[in-house]
């Protein structure tokens, strides 16, 4: 039987560099991971492609997905809906892939409620100043949106200690290795290997006979 993959939620302040981190992780260890593509009602940023960064939906379409129970979770973030499509995630986990969800905190907590084995990982820049610098430097958002996102960061900081792991993103390469290492270690947890333990226990007991 194929071992089920591990579901990992990666959250972090807007501007923490989660997107780049996920991209690098997939480039390096693409066979192991599957990155879930969310649905959203926000407009595409320049360079974003429907089906790659997000499935861009109208509010009406999004609400239909909610009504038809097609999402594992969804949340409102700075005036827009964001949600995780269920089928893709469930199929990839069954295939043995480690599935990554890059989602915000409300969604993360909902996923954990629904799937208690989920690993919650929070990515943060080294300092608040650096966060502001990155968010402004990206040049993709208006001043108003930047302010709203910084305010949201303050709210999100309240929940950081609900996460299992904290990763400081000051160097991309080492951050990728740290993330990969954490997920590898999760595979080795005794609690995730009950079947193996049961089997080998039975086998060694035979030696006593
Ligand atoms: P952005 O607009 O910068 O792409 O994303 C804004 C926030 O929404 C980020 O914190 C991102 O992680 C989060 N997000 C993206 N997709 C989902 C999703 O499917 N569900 C939830 N709850 N949050 C999401």
Short mmCIF file of C-alpha atoms and ligand atoms in Angstrom, two decimals:
data_model
loop_
_atom_site.label_atom_id
_atom_site.label_comp_id
_atom_site.label_asym_id
_atom_site.label_seq_id
_atom_site.Cartn_x
_atom_site.Cartn_y
_atom_site.Cartn_z
CA UNK A 1 0.00 0.00 0.00
CA UNK A 2 1.22 3.49 -0.83
CA UNK A 3 2.09 5.68 2.16
CA UNK A 4 -0.21 8.71 2.31
CA UNK A 5 1.42 12.07 1.86
CA UNK A 6 1.64 14.70 4.55
CA UNK A 7 -0.46 17.84 4.39
CA UNK A 8 1.55 20.95 5.24
CA UNK A 9 0.17 24.45 5.56
CA UNK A 10 2.62 27.27 4.96
CA UNK A 11 1.44 30.63 6.24
CA UNK A 12 3.23 33.87 6.83
CA UNK A 13 2.84 37.61 6.58
CA UNK A 14 2.15 38.98 3.14
CA UNK A 15 5.64 39.77 1.83
CA UNK A 16 7.39 37.02 3.81
CA UNK A 17 8.50 35.39 0.58
CA UNK A 18 6.29 32.27 0.79
CA UNK A 19 5.60 32.23 -2.94
CA UNK A 20 9.29 32.22 -3.88
CA UNK A 21 10.01 29.67 -1.20
CA UNK A 22 7.36 27.27 -2.53
CA UNK A 23 8.61 27.73 -6.07
CA UNK A 24 12.19 26.88 -5.07
CA UNK A 25 11.11 23.88 -3.01
CA UNK A 26 9.20 22.48 -6.00
CA UNK A 27 12.09 23.16 -8.36
CA UNK A 28 14.43 21.25 -6.10
CA UNK A 29 12.23 18.43 -4.83
CA UNK A 30 9.40 18.46 -7.36
CA UNK A 31 8.69 14.70 -7.28
CA UNK A 32 7.89 14.68 -3.60
CA UNK A 33 5.56 17.65 -3.40
CA UNK A 34 2.31 18.90 -4.87
CA UNK A 35 1.38 22.54 -4.43
CA UNK A 36 -2.33 23.21 -4.23
CA UNK A 37 -3.58 26.04 -6.44
CA UNK A 38 -6.25 28.07 -4.65
CA UNK A 39 -9.29 29.83 -6.00
CA UNK A 40 -9.60 33.57 -5.36
CA UNK A 41 -11.79 36.52 -6.26
CA UNK A 42 -8.91 39.00 -6.27
CA UNK A 43 -7.67 40.28 -9.63
CA UNK A 44 -4.56 38.68 -11.17
CA UNK A 45 -1.30 40.57 -10.65
CA UNK A 46 0.85 41.19 -13.66
CA UNK A 47 2.44 37.94 -14.76
CA UNK A 48 0.01 35.71 -12.86
CA UNK A 49 -1.60 32.97 -14.89
CA UNK A 50 -5.04 31.41 -14.33
CA UNK A 51 -4.51 27.86 -13.09
CA UNK A 52 -0.87 28.44 -12.09
CA UNK A 53 -0.86 31.03 -9.28
CA UNK A 54 -4.62 30.89 -8.70
CA UNK A 55 -7.91 29.98 -10.28
CA UNK A 56 -9.35 33.48 -10.66
CA UNK A 57 -13.09 33.47 -10.00
CA UNK A 58 -15.94 35.94 -9.79
CA UNK A 59 -17.64 36.27 -6.42
CA UNK A 60 -20.63 34.45 -7.83
CA UNK A 61 -18.52 31.53 -9.05
CA UNK A 62 -16.70 31.38 -5.74
CA UNK A 63 -19.92 31.29 -3.75
CA UNK A 64 -21.12 28.46 -5.94
CA UNK A 65 -17.97 26.48 -5.08
CA UNK A 66 -18.73 27.05 -1.39
CA UNK A 67 -22.34 25.92 -1.82
CA UNK A 68 -21.26 22.75 -3.64
CA UNK A 69 -18.75 21.88 -0.94
CA UNK A 70 -15.83 21.96 -3.36
CA UNK A 71 -13.46 23.67 -0.93
CA UNK A 72 -11.57 22.25 2.05
CA UNK A 73 -11.59 25.70 3.59
CA UNK A 74 -12.02 29.29 2.53
CA UNK A 75 -11.48 32.67 4.12
CA UNK A 76 -11.83 36.37 3.42
CA UNK A 77 -8.54 38.20 3.28
CA UNK A 78 -8.46 41.98 2.73
CA UNK A 79 -11.87 42.02 0.95
CA UNK A 80 -11.44 38.93 -1.22
CA UNK A 81 -12.28 35.28 -0.97
CA UNK A 82 -9.53 32.65 -1.07
CA UNK A 83 -10.17 28.90 -0.88
CA UNK A 84 -8.53 25.49 -1.29
CA UNK A 85 -10.09 23.10 -3.85
CA UNK A 86 -10.75 19.73 -2.24
CA UNK A 87 -10.37 17.17 -5.04
CA UNK A 88 -6.80 17.99 -5.99
CA UNK A 89 -5.56 17.89 -2.40
CA UNK A 90 -7.25 14.59 -1.55
CA UNK A 91 -6.07 12.91 -4.76
CA UNK A 92 -2.47 14.01 -4.36
CA UNK A 93 -2.32 12.89 -0.71
CA UNK A 94 -3.68 9.49 -1.72
CA UNK A 95 -0.96 9.33 -4.39
CA UNK A 96 1.62 9.73 -1.64
CA UNK A 97 2.58 13.32 -2.44
CA UNK A 98 3.31 15.77 0.35
CA UNK A 99 0.79 18.49 -0.34
CA UNK A 100 1.57 22.14 0.37
CA UNK A 101 -1.11 24.73 1.02
CA UNK A 102 0.07 28.31 1.00
CA UNK A 103 -2.81 29.88 2.90
CA UNK A 104 -3.49 32.43 5.61
CA UNK A 105 -4.14 31.80 9.28
CA UNK A 106 -7.93 31.41 9.47
CA UNK A 107 -7.76 28.82 6.71
CA UNK A 108 -4.79 27.09 8.36
CA UNK A 109 -6.70 26.63 11.60
CA UNK A 110 -9.74 25.31 9.74
CA UNK A 111 -7.61 22.76 7.88
CA UNK A 112 -6.07 21.60 11.13
CA UNK A 113 -9.54 21.16 12.65
CA UNK A 114 -10.61 19.06 9.71
CA UNK A 115 -7.33 17.12 9.37
CA UNK A 116 -5.59 17.03 12.76
CA UNK A 117 -2.38 15.50 11.28
CA UNK A 118 -1.68 18.67 9.30
CA UNK A 119 1.70 20.31 9.86
CA UNK A 120 1.43 24.07 10.38
CA UNK A 121 4.46 26.08 9.42
CA UNK A 122 4.85 29.83 9.68
CA UNK A 123 7.32 31.78 7.53
CA UNK A 124 8.47 35.17 8.71
CA UNK A 125 11.01 37.72 7.50
CA UNK A 126 13.79 38.44 10.02
CA UNK A 127 12.13 41.68 11.21
CA UNK A 128 9.04 43.87 10.85
CA UNK A 129 11.12 46.53 9.08
CA UNK A 130 12.24 43.98 6.51
CA UNK A 131 8.62 42.94 6.00
CA UNK A 132 7.60 46.50 5.21
CA UNK A 133 10.57 46.93 2.91
CA UNK A 134 9.73 43.77 0.93
CA UNK A 135 6.05 44.59 0.66
CA UNK A 136 6.75 48.12 -0.60
CA UNK A 137 9.65 47.02 -2.83
CA UNK A 138 7.51 44.48 -4.67
CA UNK A 139 5.71 47.36 -6.36
CA UNK A 140 2.62 45.27 -7.11
CA UNK A 141 0.25 46.84 -4.59
CA UNK A 142 -1.18 50.29 -3.96
CA UNK A 143 -0.28 52.18 -0.78
CA UNK A 144 -3.76 51.45 0.57
CA UNK A 145 -3.43 47.69 0.03
CA UNK A 146 0.05 47.70 1.59
CA UNK A 147 -1.34 49.42 4.69
CA UNK A 148 -4.20 46.90 4.90
CA UNK A 149 -1.74 44.01 4.57
CA UNK A 150 0.54 45.41 7.27
CA UNK A 151 -2.46 45.81 9.57
CA UNK A 152 -3.41 42.24 8.80
CA UNK A 153 0.16 41.14 9.70
CA UNK A 154 -0.36 42.59 13.18
CA UNK A 155 -3.54 40.53 13.55
CA UNK A 156 -1.85 37.40 12.24
CA UNK A 157 1.08 37.75 14.64
CA UNK A 158 -1.40 36.97 17.43
CA UNK A 159 -1.74 33.43 16.15
CA UNK A 160 1.89 32.57 15.39
CA UNK A 161 2.21 30.39 18.46
CA UNK A 162 -0.56 28.11 17.21
CA UNK A 163 1.86 26.88 14.52
CA UNK A 164 4.13 23.83 14.88
CA UNK A 165 7.17 25.37 13.21
CA UNK A 166 8.57 28.82 12.64
CA UNK A 167 10.97 29.40 9.76
CA UNK A 168 12.83 32.71 9.40
CA UNK A 169 13.28 33.56 5.75
CA UNK A 170 16.51 35.51 5.54
CA UNK A 171 18.31 33.22 3.13
CA UNK A 172 16.19 31.49 0.50
CA UNK A 173 18.39 28.41 -0.04
CA UNK A 174 18.71 27.54 3.63
CA UNK A 175 15.03 28.23 4.17
CA UNK A 176 14.16 25.71 1.44
CA UNK A 177 16.38 23.08 3.09
CA UNK A 178 14.87 23.78 6.49
CA UNK A 179 11.35 23.38 5.19
CA UNK A 180 12.21 20.15 3.38
CA UNK A 181 14.00 18.84 6.48
CA UNK A 182 10.98 19.53 8.68
CA UNK A 183 8.66 17.61 6.38
CA UNK A 184 11.13 14.69 6.11
CA UNK A 185 11.29 14.57 9.90
CA UNK A 186 7.49 14.55 10.09
CA UNK A 187 7.51 11.36 8.00
CA UNK A 188 9.68 9.73 10.65
CA UNK A 189 7.32 10.46 13.54
CA UNK A 190 6.34 7.28 15.33
CA UNK A 191 2.72 8.45 15.40
CA UNK A 192 2.69 8.51 11.59
CA UNK A 193 4.09 4.98 11.35
CA UNK A 194 1.65 3.00 13.46
CA UNK A 195 1.18 0.30 10.85
CA UNK A 196 4.89 -0.33 10.47
CA UNK A 197 5.32 -0.47 14.24
CA UNK A 198 2.45 -2.91 14.57
CA UNK A 199 3.89 -5.17 11.87
CA UNK A 200 7.48 -5.29 13.14
CA UNK A 201 6.26 -5.78 16.70
CA UNK A 202 4.40 -8.87 15.58
CA UNK A 203 7.45 -10.14 13.74
CA UNK A 204 9.93 -9.71 16.60
CA UNK A 205 7.49 -11.36 18.97
CA UNK A 206 7.93 -14.47 16.87
CA UNK A 207 11.55 -14.61 18.09
CA UNK A 208 10.34 -15.24 21.63
CA UNK A 209 8.57 -18.41 20.61
P1 LIG B 1 -2.13 37.07 -2.16
O1 LIG B 1 -3.25 37.98 -2.53
O2 LIG B 1 -0.92 37.83 -1.67
O3 LIG B 1 -1.77 36.08 -3.26
O4 LIG B 1 -2.63 36.18 -0.93
C1 LIG B 1 -3.14 36.78 0.22
C2 LIG B 1 -3.22 35.80 1.35
O5 LIG B 1 -4.18 34.77 1.05
C3 LIG B 1 -1.89 35.07 1.61
O6 LIG B 1 -1.67 35.06 3.01
C4 LIG B 1 -2.14 33.68 1.08
O7 LIG B 1 -1.38 32.72 1.77
C5 LIG B 1 -3.63 33.52 1.38
N1 LIG B 1 -4.27 32.47 0.60
C6 LIG B 1 -3.99 32.06 -0.67
N2 LIG B 1 -4.77 31.06 -1.03
C7 LIG B 1 -5.57 30.77 0.04
C8 LIG B 1 -6.60 29.79 0.29
O8 LIG B 1 -6.94 28.94 -0.53
N3 LIG B 1 -7.20 29.84 1.51
C9 LIG B 1 -6.85 30.73 2.46
N4 LIG B 1 -7.48 30.66 3.62
N5 LIG B 1 -5.89 31.65 2.25
C10 LIG B 1 -5.26 31.69 1.06
#
